[in-house]
Short mmCIF file of C-alpha atoms and ligand atoms in Angstrom, two decimals:
data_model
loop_
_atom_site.label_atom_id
_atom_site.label_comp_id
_atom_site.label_asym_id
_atom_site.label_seq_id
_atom_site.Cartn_x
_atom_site.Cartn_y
_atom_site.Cartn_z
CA UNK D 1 32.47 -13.78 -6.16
CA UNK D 2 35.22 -11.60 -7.25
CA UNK D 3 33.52 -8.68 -8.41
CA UNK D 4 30.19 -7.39 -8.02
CA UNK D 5 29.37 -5.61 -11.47
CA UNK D 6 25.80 -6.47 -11.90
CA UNK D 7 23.00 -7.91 -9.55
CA UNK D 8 22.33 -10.60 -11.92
CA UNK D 9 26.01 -11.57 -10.41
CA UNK D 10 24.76 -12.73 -7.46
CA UNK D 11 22.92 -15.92 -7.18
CA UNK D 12 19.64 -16.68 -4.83
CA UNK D 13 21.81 -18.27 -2.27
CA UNK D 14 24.58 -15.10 -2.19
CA UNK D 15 21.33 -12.49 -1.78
CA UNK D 16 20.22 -15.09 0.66
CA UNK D 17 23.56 -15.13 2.30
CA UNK D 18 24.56 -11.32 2.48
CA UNK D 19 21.43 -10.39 3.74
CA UNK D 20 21.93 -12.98 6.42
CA UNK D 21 25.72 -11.32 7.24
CA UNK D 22 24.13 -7.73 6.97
CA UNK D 23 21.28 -8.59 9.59
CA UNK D 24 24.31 -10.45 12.01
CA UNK D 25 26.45 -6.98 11.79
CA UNK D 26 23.26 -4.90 12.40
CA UNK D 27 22.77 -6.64 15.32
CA UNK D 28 26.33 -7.67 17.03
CA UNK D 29 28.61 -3.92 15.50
CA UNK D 30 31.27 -4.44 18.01
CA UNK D 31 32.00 -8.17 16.71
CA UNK D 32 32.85 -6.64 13.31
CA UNK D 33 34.70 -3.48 14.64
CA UNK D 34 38.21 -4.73 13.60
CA UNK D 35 37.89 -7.81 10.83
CA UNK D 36 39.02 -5.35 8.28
CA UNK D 37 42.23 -3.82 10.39
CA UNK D 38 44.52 -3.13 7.76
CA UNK D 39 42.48 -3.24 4.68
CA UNK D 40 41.55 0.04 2.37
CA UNK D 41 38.95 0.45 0.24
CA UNK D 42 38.90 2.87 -2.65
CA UNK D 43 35.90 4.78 -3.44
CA UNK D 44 36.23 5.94 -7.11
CA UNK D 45 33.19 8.25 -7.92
CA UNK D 46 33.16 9.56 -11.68
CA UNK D 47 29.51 10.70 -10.52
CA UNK D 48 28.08 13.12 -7.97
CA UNK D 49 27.03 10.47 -4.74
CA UNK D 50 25.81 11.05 -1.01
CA UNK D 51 24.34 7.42 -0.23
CA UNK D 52 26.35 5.25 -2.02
CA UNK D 53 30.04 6.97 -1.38
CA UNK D 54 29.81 8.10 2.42
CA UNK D 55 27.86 4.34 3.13
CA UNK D 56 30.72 2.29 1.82
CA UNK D 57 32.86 4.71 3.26
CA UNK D 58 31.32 4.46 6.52
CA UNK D 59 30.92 0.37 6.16
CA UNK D 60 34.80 0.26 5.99
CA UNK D 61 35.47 2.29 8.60
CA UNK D 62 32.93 0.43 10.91
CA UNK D 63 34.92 -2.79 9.78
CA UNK D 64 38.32 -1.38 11.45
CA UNK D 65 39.55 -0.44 7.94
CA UNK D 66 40.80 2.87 5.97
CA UNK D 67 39.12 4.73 2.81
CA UNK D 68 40.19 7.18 0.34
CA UNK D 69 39.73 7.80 -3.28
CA UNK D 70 37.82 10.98 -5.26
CA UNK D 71 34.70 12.09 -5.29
CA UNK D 72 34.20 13.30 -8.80
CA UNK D 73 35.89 12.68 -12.13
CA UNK D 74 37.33 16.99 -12.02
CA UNK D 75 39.38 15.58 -9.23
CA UNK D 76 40.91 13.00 -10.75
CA UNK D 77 43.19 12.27 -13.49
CA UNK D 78 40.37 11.36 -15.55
CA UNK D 79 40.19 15.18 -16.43
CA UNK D 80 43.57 15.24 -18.03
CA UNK D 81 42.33 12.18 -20.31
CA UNK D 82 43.15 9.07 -17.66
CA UNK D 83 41.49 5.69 -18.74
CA UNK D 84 39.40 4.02 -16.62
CA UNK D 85 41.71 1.17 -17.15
CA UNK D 86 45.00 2.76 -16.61
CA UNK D 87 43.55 4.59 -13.09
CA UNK D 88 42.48 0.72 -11.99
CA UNK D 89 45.80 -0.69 -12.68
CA UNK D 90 47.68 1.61 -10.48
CA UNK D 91 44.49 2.01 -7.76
CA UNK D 92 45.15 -1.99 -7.69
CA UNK D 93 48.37 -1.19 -5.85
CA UNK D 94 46.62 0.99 -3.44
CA UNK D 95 44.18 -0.65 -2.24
CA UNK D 96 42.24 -3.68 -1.43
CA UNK D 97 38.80 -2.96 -2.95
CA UNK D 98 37.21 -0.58 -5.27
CA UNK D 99 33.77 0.71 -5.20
CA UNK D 100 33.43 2.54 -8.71
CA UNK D 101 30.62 5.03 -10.08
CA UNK D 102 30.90 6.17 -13.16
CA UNK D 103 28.12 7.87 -15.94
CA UNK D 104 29.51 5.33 -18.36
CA UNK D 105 27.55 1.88 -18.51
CA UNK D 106 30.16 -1.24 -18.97
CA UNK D 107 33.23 1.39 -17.04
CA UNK D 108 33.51 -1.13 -13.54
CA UNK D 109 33.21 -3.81 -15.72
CA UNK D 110 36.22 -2.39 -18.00
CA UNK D 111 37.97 -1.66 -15.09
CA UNK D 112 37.74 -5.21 -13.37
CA UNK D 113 39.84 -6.57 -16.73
CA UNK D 114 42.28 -4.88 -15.55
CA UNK D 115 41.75 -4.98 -11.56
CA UNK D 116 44.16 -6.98 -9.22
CA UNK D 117 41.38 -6.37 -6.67
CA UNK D 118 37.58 -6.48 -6.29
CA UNK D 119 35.36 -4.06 -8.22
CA UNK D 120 32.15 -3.38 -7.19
CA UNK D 121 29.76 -1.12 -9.47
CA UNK D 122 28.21 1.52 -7.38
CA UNK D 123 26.09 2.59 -10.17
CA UNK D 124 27.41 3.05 -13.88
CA UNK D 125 25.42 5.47 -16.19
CA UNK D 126 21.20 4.02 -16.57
CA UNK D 127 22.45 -0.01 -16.29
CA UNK D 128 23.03 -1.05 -13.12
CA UNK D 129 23.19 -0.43 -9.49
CA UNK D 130 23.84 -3.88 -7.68
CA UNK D 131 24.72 -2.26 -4.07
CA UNK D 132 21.43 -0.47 -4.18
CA UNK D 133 19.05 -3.88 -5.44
CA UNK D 134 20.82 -5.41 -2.06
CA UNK D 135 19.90 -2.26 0.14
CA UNK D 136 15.91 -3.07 -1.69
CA UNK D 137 16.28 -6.55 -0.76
CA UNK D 138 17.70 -6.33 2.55
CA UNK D 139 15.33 -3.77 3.51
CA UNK D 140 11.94 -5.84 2.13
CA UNK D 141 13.04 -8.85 3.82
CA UNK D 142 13.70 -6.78 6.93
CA UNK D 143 10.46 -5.01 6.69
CA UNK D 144 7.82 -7.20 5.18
CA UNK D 145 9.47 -10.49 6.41
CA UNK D 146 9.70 -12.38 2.95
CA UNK D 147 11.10 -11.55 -0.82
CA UNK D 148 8.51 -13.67 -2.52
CA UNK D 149 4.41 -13.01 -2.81
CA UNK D 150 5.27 -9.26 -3.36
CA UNK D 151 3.23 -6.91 -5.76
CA UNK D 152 5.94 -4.35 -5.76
CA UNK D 153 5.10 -1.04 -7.97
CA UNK D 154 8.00 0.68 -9.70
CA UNK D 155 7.21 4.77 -10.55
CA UNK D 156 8.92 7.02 -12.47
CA UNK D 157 11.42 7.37 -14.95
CA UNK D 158 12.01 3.70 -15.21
CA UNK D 159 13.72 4.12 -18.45
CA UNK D 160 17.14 5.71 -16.91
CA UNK D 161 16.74 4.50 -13.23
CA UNK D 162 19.71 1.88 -12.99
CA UNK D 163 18.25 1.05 -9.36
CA UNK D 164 14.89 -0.07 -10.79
CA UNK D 165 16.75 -2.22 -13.57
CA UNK D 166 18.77 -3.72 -10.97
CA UNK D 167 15.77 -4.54 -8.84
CA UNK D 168 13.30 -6.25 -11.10
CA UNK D 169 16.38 -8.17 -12.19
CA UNK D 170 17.24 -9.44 -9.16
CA UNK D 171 13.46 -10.24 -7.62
CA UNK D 172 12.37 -11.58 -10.95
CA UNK D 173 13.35 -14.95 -9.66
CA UNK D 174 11.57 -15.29 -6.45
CA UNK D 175 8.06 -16.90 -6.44
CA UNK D 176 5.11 -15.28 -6.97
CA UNK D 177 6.33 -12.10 -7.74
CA UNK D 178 4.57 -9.54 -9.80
CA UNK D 179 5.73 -5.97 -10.97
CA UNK D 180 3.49 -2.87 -12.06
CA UNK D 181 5.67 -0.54 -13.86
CA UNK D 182 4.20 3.33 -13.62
CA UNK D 183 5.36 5.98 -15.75
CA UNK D 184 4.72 8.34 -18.53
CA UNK D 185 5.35 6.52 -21.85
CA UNK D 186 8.04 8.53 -22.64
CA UNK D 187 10.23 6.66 -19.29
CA UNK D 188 8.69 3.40 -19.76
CA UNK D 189 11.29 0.60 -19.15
CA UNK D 190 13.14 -0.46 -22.01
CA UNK D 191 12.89 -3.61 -24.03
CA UNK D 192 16.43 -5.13 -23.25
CA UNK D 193 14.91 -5.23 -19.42
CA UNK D 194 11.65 -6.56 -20.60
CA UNK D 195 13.88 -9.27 -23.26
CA UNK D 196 15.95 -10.10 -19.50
CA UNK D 197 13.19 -10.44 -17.92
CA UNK D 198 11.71 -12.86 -20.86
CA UNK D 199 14.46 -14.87 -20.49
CA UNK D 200 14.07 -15.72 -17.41
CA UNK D 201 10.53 -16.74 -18.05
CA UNK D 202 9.43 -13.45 -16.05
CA UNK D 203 6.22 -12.14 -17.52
CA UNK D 204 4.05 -11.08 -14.27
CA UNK D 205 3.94 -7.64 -14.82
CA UNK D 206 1.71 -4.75 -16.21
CA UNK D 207 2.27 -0.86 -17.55
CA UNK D 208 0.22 2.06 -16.49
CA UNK D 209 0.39 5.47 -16.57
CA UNK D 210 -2.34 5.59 -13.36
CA UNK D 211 -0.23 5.79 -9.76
CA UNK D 212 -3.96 6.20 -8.47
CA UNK D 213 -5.13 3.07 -9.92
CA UNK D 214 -1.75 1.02 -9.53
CA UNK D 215 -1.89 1.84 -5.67
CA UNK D 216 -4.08 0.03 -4.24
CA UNK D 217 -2.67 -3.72 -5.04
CA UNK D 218 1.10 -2.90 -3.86
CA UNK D 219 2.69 -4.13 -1.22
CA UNK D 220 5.94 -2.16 -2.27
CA UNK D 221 5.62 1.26 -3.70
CA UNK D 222 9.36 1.73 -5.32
CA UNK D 223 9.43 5.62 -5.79
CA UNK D 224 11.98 7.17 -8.08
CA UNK D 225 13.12 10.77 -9.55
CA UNK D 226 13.22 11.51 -13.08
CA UNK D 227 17.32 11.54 -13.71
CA UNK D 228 17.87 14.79 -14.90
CA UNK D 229 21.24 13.86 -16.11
CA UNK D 230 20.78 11.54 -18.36
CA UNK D 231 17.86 13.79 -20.60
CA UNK D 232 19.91 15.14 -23.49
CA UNK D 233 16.86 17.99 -23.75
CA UNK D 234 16.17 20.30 -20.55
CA UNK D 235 12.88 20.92 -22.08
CA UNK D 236 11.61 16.94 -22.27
CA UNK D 237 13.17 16.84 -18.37
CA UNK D 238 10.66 20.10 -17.46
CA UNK D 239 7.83 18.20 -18.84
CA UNK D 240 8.50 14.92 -17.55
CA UNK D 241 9.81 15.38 -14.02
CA UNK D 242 6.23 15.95 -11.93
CA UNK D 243 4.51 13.68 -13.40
CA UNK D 244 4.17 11.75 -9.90
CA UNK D 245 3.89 13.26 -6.77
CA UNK D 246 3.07 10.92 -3.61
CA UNK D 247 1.09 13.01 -1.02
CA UNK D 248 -1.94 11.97 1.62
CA UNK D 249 -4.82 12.02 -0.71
CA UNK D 250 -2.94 9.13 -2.92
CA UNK D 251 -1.60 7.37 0.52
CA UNK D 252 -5.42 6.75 1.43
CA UNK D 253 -5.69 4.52 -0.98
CA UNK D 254 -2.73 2.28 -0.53
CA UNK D 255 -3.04 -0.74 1.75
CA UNK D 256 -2.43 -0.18 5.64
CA UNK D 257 1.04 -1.77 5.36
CA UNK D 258 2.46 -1.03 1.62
CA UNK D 259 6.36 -0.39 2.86
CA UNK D 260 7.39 2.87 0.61
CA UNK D 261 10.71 2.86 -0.44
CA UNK D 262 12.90 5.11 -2.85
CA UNK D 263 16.75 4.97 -3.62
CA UNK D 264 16.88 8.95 -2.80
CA UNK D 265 18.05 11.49 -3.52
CA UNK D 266 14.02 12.57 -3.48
CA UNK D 267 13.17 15.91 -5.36
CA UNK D 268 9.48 16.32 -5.51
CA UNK D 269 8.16 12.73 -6.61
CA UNK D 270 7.46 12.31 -2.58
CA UNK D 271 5.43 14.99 -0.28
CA UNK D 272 7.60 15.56 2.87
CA UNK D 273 4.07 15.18 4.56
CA UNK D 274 4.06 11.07 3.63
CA UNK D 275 7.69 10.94 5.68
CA UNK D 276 5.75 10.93 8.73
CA UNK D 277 3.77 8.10 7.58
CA UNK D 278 4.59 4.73 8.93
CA UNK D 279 4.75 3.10 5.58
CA UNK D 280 7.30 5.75 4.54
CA UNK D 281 10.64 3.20 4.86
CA UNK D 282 13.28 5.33 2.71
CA UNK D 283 15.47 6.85 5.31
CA UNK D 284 15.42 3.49 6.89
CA UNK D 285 16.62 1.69 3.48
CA UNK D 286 19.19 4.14 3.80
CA UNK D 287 20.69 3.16 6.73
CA UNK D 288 20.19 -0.72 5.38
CA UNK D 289 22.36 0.55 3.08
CA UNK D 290 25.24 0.74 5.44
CA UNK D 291 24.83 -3.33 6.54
CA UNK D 292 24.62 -4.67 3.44
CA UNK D 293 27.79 -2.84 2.04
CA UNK D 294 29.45 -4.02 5.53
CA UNK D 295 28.52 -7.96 4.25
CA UNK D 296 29.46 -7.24 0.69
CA UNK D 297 33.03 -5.75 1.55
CA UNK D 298 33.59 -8.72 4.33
CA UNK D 299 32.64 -11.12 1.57
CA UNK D 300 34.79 -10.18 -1.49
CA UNK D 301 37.93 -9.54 1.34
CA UNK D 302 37.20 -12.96 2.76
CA UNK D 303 37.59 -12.25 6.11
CA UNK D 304 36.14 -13.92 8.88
CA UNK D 305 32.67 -13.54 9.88
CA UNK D 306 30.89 -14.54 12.80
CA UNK D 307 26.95 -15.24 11.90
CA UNK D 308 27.08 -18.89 11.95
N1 CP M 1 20.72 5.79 -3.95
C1 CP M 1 21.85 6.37 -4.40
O1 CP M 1 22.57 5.81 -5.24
O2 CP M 1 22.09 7.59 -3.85
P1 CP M 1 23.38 8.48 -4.13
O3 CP M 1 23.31 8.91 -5.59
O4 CP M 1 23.30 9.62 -3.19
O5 CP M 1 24.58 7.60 -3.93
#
């Protein structure tokens, strides 16, 4: 594993073995404090970021190691005209590792053609979000103790949420795994994810527009915003962007121990009255978010771990 681009990158056994190296760090932080002594890590954010950004950030520095890098393209050369692939090149000199947002789908994989050192794609325009599907994962198995025999329901604009394209990738191939995709039809997924999914033989899942009738079968409620950036009309974003709102009254009908999650940032899709709710997880994912980048970063530097 050289880069980490897409979550279709990582095989079974790597989700398998990162989440294993996440849980170890979680639980033993002063083992890890110094395996990256010496090592920086490059945060290159073409793209407004809390989550993603500060977490690696903070994952490096937990691992003994340094940061830097910008946090939006106006900072940057990129807003004299800068390629992508001319910033890698001399970033490769730098540092040892680049974490990479950018609006532009494809940009961290442009950039790791011309990379000395490992790219990972912290989200790049409505494709992909690998380092988010991993916080999911690590956070299901955490929580619900398995990644198979999961009705997980995805809601909201699932036509420009990278994190939900990223996810039913990756847990398309455990068993007995079934998807309910909610949204309006204008944010339904699109048919390249569907034709992925196809190929690999993945057809367990249904479309509604009803979060009240989808609810009750989950055992994973996936919340997500409507992206605001990526509408190219304000008006079809005005329309669009309540159409779910999680509160109490829809709770009730969920099973006792449905685990809620959402990528964040949350606008109004959630009620702040379901974050008291034990079945409310997403501030916790958060934090999974953290471990998981720890495990990725030790992995792709190769330095030593400890778990086994
Ligand atoms: N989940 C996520 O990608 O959040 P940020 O946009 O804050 O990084």
């Amino acid at each position: 594993m050289k880069h980490l681009l897409d979550s279709m990158d990582l095989s079974i056994q790597d989700i398998d073995d990162l989440i294993n190296l996440a849980i170890h760090i979680k639980n033993n932080r002063t083992m890890y404090r110094d395996v990256c002594k010496y090592k920086k890590l490059a945060t290159l954010f073409y793209e407004p970021s809390t989550r993603t950004r500060l977490s690696f950030e903070a994952a490096m520095l937990e691992l003994g190691g340094s940061v830097l890098g910008f946090s939006s393209a106006n900072s940057s050369s990129a807003s004299k005209g800068e390629s992508v692939a001319d910033t890698i090149r001399v970033v490769s000199s730098y540092a040892d590792i680049v974490a990479m947002r950018h609006p532009l789908e494809g940009a961290p994989m442009v950039a790791s053609r011309f990379s000395r050192i490992p790219i990972i794609n912290a989200g790049d325009g409505g494709h992909n979000h690998p380092t988010q599907t991993l916080t999911d994962l690590l956070t299901i198995k955490s929580e619900k103790g398995r990644l198979d025999n999961i009705t997980i329901g995805m809601c909201g604009d699932l036509k420009f949420g990278r994190t939900v394209h990223s996810l039913a990738k990756a847990m398309c191939r455990y068993e007995n795994v079934k998807f309910v995709f909610i949204s309006p039809k204008e944010l339904r997924v699109p048919d390249y994810l569907k034709d992925e999914l196809k190929e690999h033989n993945f057809t367990n899942y249904t479309e509604t527009e009803s979060l009240e009738m989808a609810i009750p079968e989950l055992d994973i409620l996936y919340m997500t915003r409507v992206q605001k950036e990526r509408f190219f009309n304000e008006a079809d974003y005005i329309r669009l962007k309540d159409s779910y709102i999680l509160d109490m009254e829809k709770m009730s009908l969920a099973k006792s121990d449905m685990a809620i999650l959402h990528p964040l940032p949350r606008v109004n899709e959630i009620s702040v009255k379901v974050d008291n709710d034990p079945r409310a997880l997403y501030f916790k994912q958060a934090e999974y978010g953290k471990y998981i980048r720890m495990a990725l970063i030790c992995r792709l530097l190769e330095v030593e771990t400890y778990e086994n």
